[in-house]
mmCIF file of N, CA and C in Angstrom:
data_model
loop_
_atom_site.group_PDB
_atom_site.id
_atom_site.type_symbol
_atom_site.label_atom_id
_atom_site.label_comp_id
_atom_site.label_asym_id
_atom_site.label_seq_id
_atom_site.Cartn_x
_atom_site.Cartn_y
_atom_site.Cartn_z
ATOM 1 N N MET A 1 76.084 -11.090 15.054
ATOM 2 C CA MET A 1 75.963 -9.759 15.123
ATOM 3 C C MET A 1 74.831 -9.871 16.282
ATOM 4 N N ARG A 2 75.147 -8.824 17.062
ATOM 5 C CA ARG A 2 74.330 -9.139 18.216
ATOM 6 C C ARG A 2 73.364 -7.729 18.579
ATOM 7 N N ILE A 3 72.122 -8.115 18.819
ATOM 8 C CA ILE A 3 71.253 -7.005 18.811
ATOM 9 C C ILE A 3 70.932 -6.867 20.172
ATOM 10 N N LYS A 4 70.878 -5.636 20.492
ATOM 11 C CA LYS A 4 70.779 -5.120 21.925
ATOM 12 C C LYS A 4 69.352 -4.818 22.210
ATOM 13 N N ARG A 5 68.769 -5.223 22.978
ATOM 14 C CA ARG A 5 67.554 -4.880 23.492
ATOM 15 C C ARG A 5 67.401 -3.913 24.650
ATOM 16 N N THR A 6 66.592 -2.729 24.298
ATOM 17 C CA THR A 6 66.725 -1.746 25.052
ATOM 18 C C THR A 6 65.357 -1.618 25.605
ATOM 19 N N THR A 7 65.138 -1.355 27.297
ATOM 20 C CA THR A 7 63.987 -1.476 27.762
ATOM 21 C C THR A 7 63.905 -0.284 28.062
ATOM 22 N N SER A 8 62.634 0.421 27.611
ATOM 23 C CA SER A 8 62.330 1.722 28.298
ATOM 24 C C SER A 8 61.237 1.943 29.157
ATOM 25 N N THR A 9 61.231 2.620 29.973
ATOM 26 C CA THR A 9 60.545 2.866 31.050
ATOM 27 C C THR A 9 59.403 3.697 30.907
ATOM 28 N N GLU A 10 59.321 4.375 29.485
ATOM 29 C CA GLU A 10 58.312 5.154 29.183
ATOM 30 C C GLU A 10 56.902 4.252 28.674
ATOM 31 N N ALA A 11 55.653 4.615 29.274
ATOM 32 C CA ALA A 11 54.443 3.531 28.851
ATOM 33 C C ALA A 11 54.019 3.944 27.525
ATOM 34 N N PRO A 12 53.435 3.208 26.701
ATOM 35 C CA PRO A 12 53.312 3.883 25.516
ATOM 36 C C PRO A 12 52.091 4.706 25.336
ATOM 37 N N ASP A 13 51.863 5.567 24.670
ATOM 38 C CA ASP A 13 50.814 6.697 24.453
ATOM 39 C C ASP A 13 49.693 6.309 23.267
ATOM 40 N N ILE A 14 48.593 6.740 23.376
ATOM 41 C CA ILE A 14 47.590 6.229 22.252
ATOM 42 C C ILE A 14 47.418 7.482 21.619
ATOM 43 N N ASN A 15 47.676 8.087 20.654
ATOM 44 C CA ASN A 15 47.361 9.265 20.092
ATOM 45 C C ASN A 15 45.922 9.419 19.490
ATOM 46 N N LEU A 16 45.196 10.226 20.018
ATOM 47 C CA LEU A 16 43.859 10.492 20.347
ATOM 48 C C LEU A 16 43.277 11.026 18.864
ATOM 49 N N ILE A 17 44.192 12.300 18.387
ATOM 50 C CA ILE A 17 43.933 12.925 17.178
ATOM 51 C C ILE A 17 43.468 12.255 15.814
ATOM 52 N N PRO A 18 44.115 11.288 15.513
ATOM 53 C CA PRO A 18 43.112 10.677 14.353
ATOM 54 C C PRO A 18 42.025 10.010 14.660
ATOM 55 N N LEU A 19 41.820 9.473 15.703
ATOM 56 C CA LEU A 19 40.227 8.778 16.112
ATOM 57 C C LEU A 19 39.713 9.948 15.902
ATOM 58 N N ILE A 20 39.665 11.032 16.777
ATOM 59 C CA ILE A 20 38.807 12.366 16.976
ATOM 60 C C ILE A 20 38.434 12.736 15.202
ATOM 61 N N ASP A 21 39.423 12.609 14.322
ATOM 62 C CA ASP A 21 39.055 13.067 12.959
ATOM 63 C C ASP A 21 38.311 12.351 12.299
ATOM 64 N N VAL A 22 38.386 11.070 12.463
ATOM 65 C CA VAL A 22 37.502 10.088 11.798
ATOM 66 C C VAL A 22 36.060 9.869 12.328
ATOM 67 N N LEU A 23 36.046 10.229 13.788
ATOM 68 C CA LEU A 23 34.871 10.009 14.374
ATOM 69 C C LEU A 23 34.006 11.484 13.920
ATOM 70 N N LEU A 24 34.845 12.518 13.697
ATOM 71 C CA LEU A 24 34.030 13.899 13.189
ATOM 72 C C LEU A 24 33.528 13.771 11.833
ATOM 73 N N VAL A 25 34.492 13.130 10.863
ATOM 74 C CA VAL A 25 34.189 12.887 9.596
ATOM 75 C C VAL A 25 32.495 12.029 9.532
ATOM 76 N N ILE A 26 32.567 10.815 10.327
ATOM 77 C CA ILE A 26 31.406 10.064 10.284
ATOM 78 C C ILE A 26 30.290 10.764 10.707
ATOM 79 N N VAL A 27 30.536 11.661 11.962
ATOM 80 C CA VAL A 27 29.221 12.547 12.324
ATOM 81 C C VAL A 27 28.859 13.510 11.141
ATOM 82 N N ILE A 28 29.651 14.235 10.622
ATOM 83 C CA ILE A 28 29.263 14.993 9.658
ATOM 84 C C ILE A 28 28.668 14.338 8.449
ATOM 85 N N PHE A 29 28.849 12.968 8.107
ATOM 86 C CA PHE A 29 28.628 12.291 7.150
ATOM 87 C C PHE A 29 26.959 11.909 7.431
ATOM 88 N N LEU A 30 26.934 11.651 8.570
ATOM 89 C CA LEU A 30 25.517 11.038 9.245
ATOM 90 C C LEU A 30 24.491 12.157 9.125
ATOM 91 N N VAL A 31 24.920 13.332 9.654
ATOM 92 C CA VAL A 31 23.906 14.540 9.569
ATOM 93 C C VAL A 31 23.636 15.268 8.271
ATOM 94 N N VAL A 32 24.646 15.007 7.180
ATOM 95 C CA VAL A 32 24.374 15.614 5.974
ATOM 96 C C VAL A 32 23.315 14.441 5.327
ATOM 97 N N SER A 33 23.668 13.019 5.344
ATOM 98 C CA SER A 33 22.669 12.258 4.694
ATOM 99 C C SER A 33 21.418 11.914 5.430
ATOM 100 N N THR A 34 21.425 12.017 6.705
ATOM 101 C CA THR A 34 20.192 11.996 7.241
ATOM 102 C C THR A 34 18.869 12.938 6.769
ATOM 103 N N THR A 35 17.565 12.399 6.493
ATOM 104 C CA THR A 35 16.690 13.133 6.543
ATOM 105 C C THR A 35 15.761 13.564 7.677
ATOM 106 N N PHE A 36 15.239 14.574 7.814
ATOM 107 C CA PHE A 36 14.788 15.051 9.535
ATOM 108 C C PHE A 36 13.454 15.106 9.244
ATOM 109 N N MET A 37 12.600 14.862 8.115
ATOM 110 C CA MET A 37 11.478 14.441 8.019
ATOM 111 C C MET A 37 10.864 12.992 8.256
ATOM 112 N N GLN A 38 9.872 12.742 9.202
ATOM 113 C CA GLN A 38 9.344 11.520 9.581
ATOM 114 C C GLN A 38 8.211 11.236 8.734
ATOM 115 N N PRO A 39 8.311 10.327 7.962
ATOM 116 C CA PRO A 39 7.029 10.078 7.221
ATOM 117 C C PRO A 39 5.927 9.357 8.271
ATOM 118 N N SER A 40 4.751 10.105 7.658
ATOM 119 C CA SER A 40 3.483 9.511 8.824
ATOM 120 C C SER A 40 3.107 7.964 8.735
ATOM 121 N N GLN A 41 2.878 7.479 9.838
ATOM 122 C CA GLN A 41 2.801 5.811 9.679
ATOM 123 C C GLN A 41 1.240 5.617 8.929
ATOM 124 N N LEU A 42 0.395 6.833 9.260
ATOM 125 C CA LEU A 42 -0.811 6.562 8.637
ATOM 126 C C LEU A 42 -1.258 7.468 7.899
ATOM 127 N N GLU A 43 -1.533 7.308 6.273
ATOM 128 C CA GLU A 43 -1.889 8.287 5.547
ATOM 129 C C GLU A 43 -3.324 8.262 5.474
ATOM 130 N N VAL A 44 -3.909 9.710 5.752
ATOM 131 C CA VAL A 44 -5.450 9.805 5.743
ATOM 132 C C VAL A 44 -5.724 10.841 4.920
ATOM 133 N N ASP A 45 -7.078 10.794 4.148
ATOM 134 C CA ASP A 45 -7.329 12.026 3.332
ATOM 135 C C ASP A 45 -8.696 12.473 4.297
ATOM 136 N N LEU A 46 -8.342 13.700 4.845
ATOM 137 C CA LEU A 46 -9.494 14.098 5.462
ATOM 138 C C LEU A 46 -10.691 14.962 4.842
ATOM 139 N N PRO A 47 -11.738 14.872 5.518
ATOM 140 C CA PRO A 47 -12.981 15.537 4.548
ATOM 141 C C PRO A 47 -13.096 16.685 4.580
ATOM 142 N N GLY A 48 -13.430 17.253 3.530
ATOM 143 C CA GLY A 48 -13.898 18.909 3.326
ATOM 144 C C GLY A 48 -15.160 19.100 3.667
ATOM 145 N N THR A 49 -15.476 20.625 3.504
ATOM 146 C CA THR A 49 -16.856 21.067 3.795
ATOM 147 C C THR A 49 -17.791 20.917 2.767
ATOM 148 N N ARG A 50 -17.251 21.078 1.410
ATOM 149 C CA ARG A 50 -18.144 20.485 0.313
ATOM 150 C C ARG A 50 -17.361 20.261 -0.745
ATOM 151 N N SER A 51 -17.595 19.257 -1.378
ATOM 152 C CA SER A 51 -16.954 18.649 -2.486
ATOM 153 C C SER A 51 -17.852 18.233 -3.740
ATOM 154 N N ALA A 52 -17.419 17.921 -4.695
ATOM 155 C CA ALA A 52 -18.271 17.449 -5.846
ATOM 156 C C ALA A 52 -19.180 16.118 -5.745
ATOM 157 N N GLN A 53 -18.493 15.448 -4.625
ATOM 158 C CA GLN A 53 -19.100 14.196 -4.507
ATOM 159 C C GLN A 53 -20.184 14.554 -3.677
ATOM 160 N N GLU A 54 -20.537 15.338 -2.721
ATOM 161 C CA GLU A 54 -21.578 15.574 -1.915
ATOM 162 C C GLU A 54 -22.629 16.321 -2.594
ATOM 163 N N ASP A 55 -22.176 17.360 -3.938
ATOM 164 C CA ASP A 55 -23.247 18.176 -4.335
ATOM 165 C C ASP A 55 -23.788 17.095 -5.312
ATOM 166 N N ALA A 56 -23.122 15.805 -5.865
ATOM 167 C CA ALA A 56 -23.851 14.965 -6.894
ATOM 168 C C ALA A 56 -24.482 13.951 -5.910
ATOM 169 N N ARG A 57 -24.660 13.892 -4.645
ATOM 170 C CA ARG A 57 -25.443 13.032 -3.914
ATOM 171 C C ARG A 57 -27.099 13.191 -4.535
ATOM 172 N N PRO A 58 -27.404 11.787 -4.731
ATOM 173 C CA PRO A 58 -28.744 11.541 -4.930
ATOM 174 C C PRO A 58 -29.820 12.103 -3.852
ATOM 175 N N PRO A 59 -30.900 12.503 -4.237
ATOM 176 C CA PRO A 59 -31.641 12.874 -3.149
ATOM 177 C C PRO A 59 -32.315 11.857 -2.376
ATOM 178 N N GLU A 60 -32.332 10.754 -2.811
ATOM 179 C CA GLU A 60 -33.182 9.422 -2.078
ATOM 180 C C GLU A 60 -32.185 8.852 -1.125
ATOM 181 N N ALA A 61 -31.039 9.432 -0.769
ATOM 182 C CA ALA A 61 -30.159 8.921 0.064
ATOM 183 C C ALA A 61 -31.044 9.391 1.633
ATOM 184 N N LEU A 62 -31.041 8.096 2.560
ATOM 185 C CA LEU A 62 -31.556 8.445 3.803
ATOM 186 C C LEU A 62 -30.677 9.291 4.722
ATOM 187 N N ARG A 63 -31.074 10.221 5.628
ATOM 188 C CA ARG A 63 -30.376 11.190 6.565
ATOM 189 C C ARG A 63 -30.873 10.649 8.056
ATOM 190 N N ILE A 64 -29.836 9.892 8.575
ATOM 191 C CA ILE A 64 -30.245 9.594 10.126
ATOM 192 C C ILE A 64 -29.448 10.414 10.845
ATOM 193 N N ARG A 65 -29.865 11.210 11.893
ATOM 194 C CA ARG A 65 -29.122 11.995 12.983
ATOM 195 C C ARG A 65 -29.062 11.512 14.195
ATOM 196 N N VAL A 66 -27.726 11.296 14.758
ATOM 197 C CA VAL A 66 -27.674 10.948 16.060
ATOM 198 C C VAL A 66 -27.353 11.987 17.318
ATOM 199 N N GLY A 67 -28.236 12.083 18.197
ATOM 200 C CA GLY A 67 -27.761 13.197 19.290
ATOM 201 C C GLY A 67 -27.206 12.512 20.296
ATOM 202 N N ARG A 68 -26.754 13.802 20.924
ATOM 203 C CA ARG A 68 -25.437 13.503 22.066
ATOM 204 C C ARG A 68 -26.147 12.865 23.174
ATOM 205 N N ASP A 69 -27.488 12.942 23.299
ATOM 206 C CA ASP A 69 -28.116 12.112 24.130
ATOM 207 C C ASP A 69 -28.662 10.654 24.164
ATOM 208 N N GLY A 70 -28.356 10.119 22.647
ATOM 209 C CA GLY A 70 -28.727 8.816 22.414
ATOM 210 C C GLY A 70 -29.992 8.721 21.619
ATOM 211 N N ASN A 71 -30.387 9.686 21.428
ATOM 212 C CA ASN A 71 -31.840 9.493 20.381
ATOM 213 C C ASN A 71 -31.247 9.681 18.997
ATOM 214 N N TYR A 72 -32.573 9.303 18.179
ATOM 215 C CA TYR A 72 -32.006 9.218 16.795
ATOM 216 C C TYR A 72 -33.277 10.044 16.066
ATOM 217 N N ALA A 73 -33.082 10.426 14.857
ATOM 218 C CA ALA A 73 -34.168 11.022 13.978
ATOM 219 C C ALA A 73 -33.774 10.576 12.580
ATOM 220 N N LEU A 74 -34.896 10.453 11.753
ATOM 221 C CA LEU A 74 -34.625 9.744 10.791
ATOM 222 C C LEU A 74 -35.375 10.647 9.715
ATOM 223 N N GLY A 75 -34.770 11.395 8.802
ATOM 224 C CA GLY A 75 -35.288 12.132 7.679
ATOM 225 C C GLY A 75 -36.021 13.386 8.767
ATOM 226 N N ALA A 76 -37.456 13.964 8.195
ATOM 227 C CA ALA A 76 -37.885 14.570 9.079
ATOM 228 C C ALA A 76 -38.938 14.277 10.184
ATOM 229 N N GLN A 77 -38.731 13.046 10.277
ATOM 230 C CA GLN A 77 -39.384 12.439 11.781
ATOM 231 C C GLN A 77 -38.585 12.939 12.947
ATOM 232 N N GLY A 78 -39.336 13.302 13.941
ATOM 233 C CA GLY A 78 -38.745 13.609 15.216
ATOM 234 C C GLY A 78 -37.827 12.553 16.026
ATOM 235 N N VAL A 79 -37.967 12.681 17.296
ATOM 236 C CA VAL A 79 -36.966 11.958 18.229
ATOM 237 C C VAL A 79 -37.471 10.605 18.258
ATOM 238 N N LEU A 80 -36.492 9.705 17.764
ATOM 239 C CA LEU A 80 -36.841 8.255 17.973
ATOM 240 C C LEU A 80 -35.872 7.644 18.634
ATOM 241 N N THR A 81 -36.414 5.965 19.427
ATOM 242 C CA THR A 81 -35.431 5.528 20.189
ATOM 243 C C THR A 81 -34.889 4.323 19.113
ATOM 244 N N GLU A 82 -33.969 3.703 19.623
ATOM 245 C CA GLU A 82 -33.433 2.723 18.783
ATOM 246 C C GLU A 82 -34.315 1.918 18.214
ATOM 247 N N THR A 83 -35.168 1.266 18.943
ATOM 248 C CA THR A 83 -36.292 0.292 18.431
ATOM 249 C C THR A 83 -37.193 1.004 17.282
ATOM 250 N N GLN A 84 -37.605 2.175 17.864
ATOM 251 C CA GLN A 84 -38.409 2.878 16.730
ATOM 252 C C GLN A 84 -37.332 3.161 15.322
ATOM 253 N N LEU A 85 -36.136 3.476 15.387
ATOM 254 C CA LEU A 85 -35.374 3.657 14.409
ATOM 255 C C LEU A 85 -35.432 2.473 13.642
ATOM 256 N N ARG A 86 -35.140 1.505 14.353
ATOM 257 C CA ARG A 86 -35.158 0.127 13.427
ATOM 258 C C ARG A 86 -36.268 -0.389 12.554
ATOM 259 N N THR A 87 -37.353 0.055 12.997
ATOM 260 C CA THR A 87 -38.784 -0.009 12.792
ATOM 261 C C THR A 87 -38.908 0.822 11.448
ATOM 262 N N GLU A 88 -38.699 2.229 11.625
ATOM 263 C CA GLU A 88 -39.174 3.157 10.455
ATOM 264 C C GLU A 88 -37.961 2.829 9.256
ATOM 265 N N LEU A 89 -36.776 2.428 9.695
ATOM 266 C CA LEU A 89 -35.788 2.250 8.601
ATOM 267 C C LEU A 89 -36.123 1.065 7.894
ATOM 268 N N SER A 90 -36.718 -0.281 8.529
ATOM 269 C CA SER A 90 -37.303 -0.987 7.759
ATOM 270 C C SER A 90 -38.278 -0.829 6.843
ATOM 271 N N LYS A 91 -39.284 -0.224 7.222
ATOM 272 C CA LYS A 91 -40.796 0.443 6.689
ATOM 273 C C LYS A 91 -39.952 1.003 5.303
ATOM 274 N N VAL A 92 -39.037 2.278 5.562
ATOM 275 C CA VAL A 92 -38.746 2.888 4.509
ATOM 276 C C VAL A 92 -38.021 2.223 3.503
ATOM 277 N N LEU A 93 -37.274 1.170 4.027
ATOM 278 C CA LEU A 93 -36.505 0.584 3.006
ATOM 279 C C LEU A 93 -37.134 -0.467 2.198
ATOM 280 N N SER A 94 -38.058 -1.235 2.834
ATOM 281 C CA SER A 94 -38.855 -2.136 2.308
ATOM 282 C C SER A 94 -39.748 -1.571 0.906
ATOM 283 N N ALA A 95 -40.041 -0.038 1.083
ATOM 284 C CA ALA A 95 -40.751 0.198 0.093
ATOM 285 C C ALA A 95 -39.903 0.666 -1.166
ATOM 286 N N LYS A 96 -38.565 0.611 -1.086
ATOM 287 C CA LYS A 96 -37.941 0.849 -2.069
ATOM 288 C C LYS A 96 -37.517 -0.353 -2.662
ATOM 289 N N PRO A 97 -37.547 -0.542 -4.041
ATOM 290 C CA PRO A 97 -37.233 -1.767 -4.799
ATOM 291 C C PRO A 97 -35.755 -2.344 -4.443
ATOM 292 N N ALA A 98 -35.518 -3.460 -4.656
ATOM 293 C CA ALA A 98 -34.329 -4.370 -4.027
ATOM 294 C C ALA A 98 -33.113 -3.821 -5.271
ATOM 295 N N SER A 99 -33.593 -3.348 -6.377
ATOM 296 C CA SER A 99 -32.519 -3.045 -7.073
ATOM 297 C C SER A 99 -32.168 -2.049 -7.593
ATOM 298 N N GLU A 100 -32.852 -1.202 -6.728
ATOM 299 C CA GLU A 100 -32.078 0.196 -6.338
ATOM 300 C C GLU A 100 -31.056 0.365 -5.448
ATOM 301 N N GLU A 101 -30.148 1.146 -5.561
ATOM 302 C CA GLU A 101 -29.172 1.393 -4.705
ATOM 303 C C GLU A 101 -29.244 2.006 -3.340
ATOM 304 N N ARG A 102 -28.988 1.622 -2.151
ATOM 305 C CA ARG A 102 -29.708 1.942 -0.822
ATOM 306 C C ARG A 102 -28.201 2.982 -0.472
ATOM 307 N N ARG A 103 -28.702 3.970 -0.052
ATOM 308 C CA ARG A 103 -27.476 4.842 0.433
ATOM 309 C C ARG A 103 -28.393 5.577 1.875
ATOM 310 N N ALA A 104 -27.329 5.687 2.457
ATOM 311 C CA ALA A 104 -27.558 6.588 3.999
ATOM 312 C C ALA A 104 -26.432 7.619 4.423
ATOM 313 N N ILE A 105 -26.941 8.397 4.797
ATOM 314 C CA ILE A 105 -25.758 9.673 5.389
ATOM 315 C C ILE A 105 -26.088 9.679 6.710
ATOM 316 N N VAL A 106 -25.289 9.408 7.657
ATOM 317 C CA VAL A 106 -25.269 9.641 9.421
ATOM 318 C C VAL A 106 -24.604 10.922 9.582
ATOM 319 N N GLU A 107 -25.459 11.594 10.382
ATOM 320 C CA GLU A 107 -25.222 13.150 10.752
ATOM 321 C C GLU A 107 -25.058 12.820 12.420
ATOM 322 N N ALA A 108 -24.070 12.496 12.924
ATOM 323 C CA ALA A 108 -23.697 12.492 14.500
ATOM 324 C C ALA A 108 -23.534 13.869 15.105
ATOM 325 N N ASP A 109 -23.510 14.017 16.057
ATOM 326 C CA ASP A 109 -23.442 15.092 16.803
ATOM 327 C C ASP A 109 -21.800 14.761 17.569
ATOM 328 N N ALA A 110 -21.077 15.875 17.747
ATOM 329 C CA ALA A 110 -19.569 15.534 18.155
ATOM 330 C C ALA A 110 -19.667 14.976 19.455
ATOM 331 N N ALA A 111 -20.341 15.218 20.243
ATOM 332 C CA ALA A 111 -20.647 14.736 21.511
ATOM 333 C C ALA A 111 -21.502 13.480 21.598
ATOM 334 N N ALA A 112 -21.630 12.805 20.596
ATOM 335 C CA ALA A 112 -22.687 11.450 20.585
ATOM 336 C C ALA A 112 -21.447 10.600 20.890
ATOM 337 N N THR A 113 -21.932 9.385 21.485
ATOM 338 C CA THR A 113 -21.455 8.246 21.384
ATOM 339 C C THR A 113 -20.814 7.501 20.708
ATOM 340 N N HIS A 114 -19.715 6.995 20.617
ATOM 341 C CA HIS A 114 -19.108 6.232 19.655
ATOM 342 C C HIS A 114 -20.044 4.885 19.063
ATOM 343 N N GLN A 115 -20.490 4.298 20.430
ATOM 344 C CA GLN A 115 -21.411 3.283 20.123
ATOM 345 C C GLN A 115 -22.561 3.351 19.659
ATOM 346 N N SER A 116 -22.962 4.543 19.586
ATOM 347 C CA SER A 116 -24.652 4.890 19.160
ATOM 348 C C SER A 116 -24.292 4.974 17.434
ATOM 349 N N VAL A 117 -23.166 5.707 16.901
ATOM 350 C CA VAL A 117 -22.772 5.870 15.719
ATOM 351 C C VAL A 117 -22.598 4.251 15.053
ATOM 352 N N VAL A 118 -21.993 3.614 15.749
ATOM 353 C CA VAL A 118 -21.708 2.204 15.355
ATOM 354 C C VAL A 118 -23.184 1.557 15.132
ATOM 355 N N MET A 119 -23.818 1.379 15.909
ATOM 356 C CA MET A 119 -25.247 0.834 16.058
ATOM 357 C C MET A 119 -25.608 1.004 15.000
ATOM 358 N N VAL A 120 -26.013 2.402 14.418
ATOM 359 C CA VAL A 120 -26.628 2.785 13.583
ATOM 360 C C VAL A 120 -26.029 2.275 12.122
ATOM 361 N N MET A 121 -24.576 2.384 12.082
ATOM 362 C CA MET A 121 -24.279 1.867 10.966
ATOM 363 C C MET A 121 -24.390 0.191 10.898
ATOM 364 N N ASP A 122 -24.083 -0.533 11.808
ATOM 365 C CA ASP A 122 -24.415 -1.611 11.854
ATOM 366 C C ASP A 122 -26.050 -2.625 11.406
ATOM 367 N N MET A 123 -26.883 -1.311 12.021
ATOM 368 C CA MET A 123 -28.382 -1.492 11.559
ATOM 369 C C MET A 123 -28.591 -1.369 10.137
ATOM 370 N N LEU A 124 -27.747 -0.413 9.429
ATOM 371 C CA LEU A 124 -28.056 -0.305 8.234
ATOM 372 C C LEU A 124 -27.659 -1.303 7.233
ATOM 373 N N ALA A 125 -26.396 -1.600 7.635
ATOM 374 C CA ALA A 125 -25.697 -2.763 7.129
ATOM 375 C C ALA A 125 -26.807 -4.096 7.265
ATOM 376 N N SER A 126 -27.489 -4.388 8.138
ATOM 377 C CA SER A 126 -28.128 -5.180 8.245
ATOM 378 C C SER A 126 -29.508 -5.326 7.521
ATOM 379 N N LEU A 127 -30.017 -4.069 7.095
ATOM 380 C CA LEU A 127 -31.025 -3.862 6.448
ATOM 381 C C LEU A 127 -30.651 -3.901 5.209
ATOM 382 N N GLY A 128 -29.412 -3.905 4.610
ATOM 383 C CA GLY A 128 -28.961 -4.284 3.060
ATOM 384 C C GLY A 128 -28.521 -2.903 2.581
ATOM 385 N N VAL A 129 -28.160 -1.667 3.360
ATOM 386 C CA VAL A 129 -27.768 -0.204 2.843
ATOM 387 C C VAL A 129 -26.342 -0.575 2.291
ATOM 388 N N ALA A 130 -25.974 -0.218 0.943
ATOM 389 C CA ALA A 130 -24.821 -0.511 0.283
ATOM 390 C C ALA A 130 -23.850 0.665 0.820
ATOM 391 N N LYS A 131 -24.366 1.783 0.824
ATOM 392 C CA LYS A 131 -23.273 2.773 0.857
ATOM 393 C C LYS A 131 -23.848 3.703 2.187
ATOM 394 N N VAL A 132 -22.733 3.945 3.108
ATOM 395 C CA VAL A 132 -23.020 4.714 4.502
ATOM 396 C C VAL A 132 -21.809 5.961 4.314
ATOM 397 N N SER A 133 -22.712 7.085 4.442
ATOM 398 C CA SER A 133 -21.483 8.296 4.452
ATOM 399 C C SER A 133 -21.842 8.945 5.856
ATOM 400 N N ILE A 134 -20.660 9.341 6.399
ATOM 401 C CA ILE A 134 -20.636 10.032 7.423
ATOM 402 C C ILE A 134 -20.675 11.516 7.120
ATOM 403 N N ALA A 135 -21.574 12.771 7.737
ATOM 404 C CA ALA A 135 -21.532 13.818 7.276
ATOM 405 C C ALA A 135 -20.436 14.491 8.093
ATOM 406 N N THR A 136 -19.858 15.563 7.754
ATOM 407 C CA THR A 136 -18.877 16.273 8.733
ATOM 408 C C THR A 136 -18.979 17.839 7.896
ATOM 409 N N VAL A 137 -18.361 18.444 8.944
ATOM 410 C CA VAL A 137 -18.221 20.154 8.701
ATOM 411 C C VAL A 137 -17.096 20.365 8.760
ATOM 412 N N GLY A 138 -16.375 21.021 7.729
ATOM 413 C CA GLY A 138 -15.133 21.238 7.493
ATOM 414 C C GLY A 138 -14.600 22.788 8.186
ATOM 415 N N GLY A 139 -13.581 23.245 8.346
ATOM 416 C CA GLY A 139 -13.408 24.472 8.801
ATOM 417 C C GLY A 139 -12.993 24.721 10.254
ATOM 418 N N LYS A 140 -13.470 23.912 11.312
ATOM 419 C CA LYS A 140 -13.142 23.981 12.325
ATOM 420 C C LYS A 140 -12.618 22.939 12.950
ATOM 421 N N SER A 141 -11.222 23.304 13.930
ATOM 422 C CA SER A 141 -10.588 22.412 14.823
ATOM 423 C C SER A 141 -11.262 22.090 16.038
ATOM 424 N N PRO A 142 -10.958 20.992 16.348
ATOM 425 C CA PRO A 142 -11.741 20.182 17.611
ATOM 426 C C PRO A 142 -11.052 21.226 18.915
#
């Protein structure tokens, strides 16, 4: 039995239609199964204007205001510097019994420096204030 070998001069061609069909099915599968909503990397609970917690705030909480020019005010007292604020805070807090929970509310101007607000919070922590809140006004976008 003799097998003849035929030599062809035609170059073999690759049929691309099945490849395109398979790729189209893969693209359709990916589009259908992909979610287009990106989850947030950091979830935050934004403060509101008036909450039940703010209304239930005890009246003995200290109110410290931080101005845009770096001055401070404690309660009804006028403008204080950093050293005056520390002295006044230590006077007020030494008058309170140690068993009483110490609270403070920091009301900072929107243009106040971050350093001045952190300095007040650090001062309160060093004087033994257990809870520090930051007052906000809701409803306005910056």
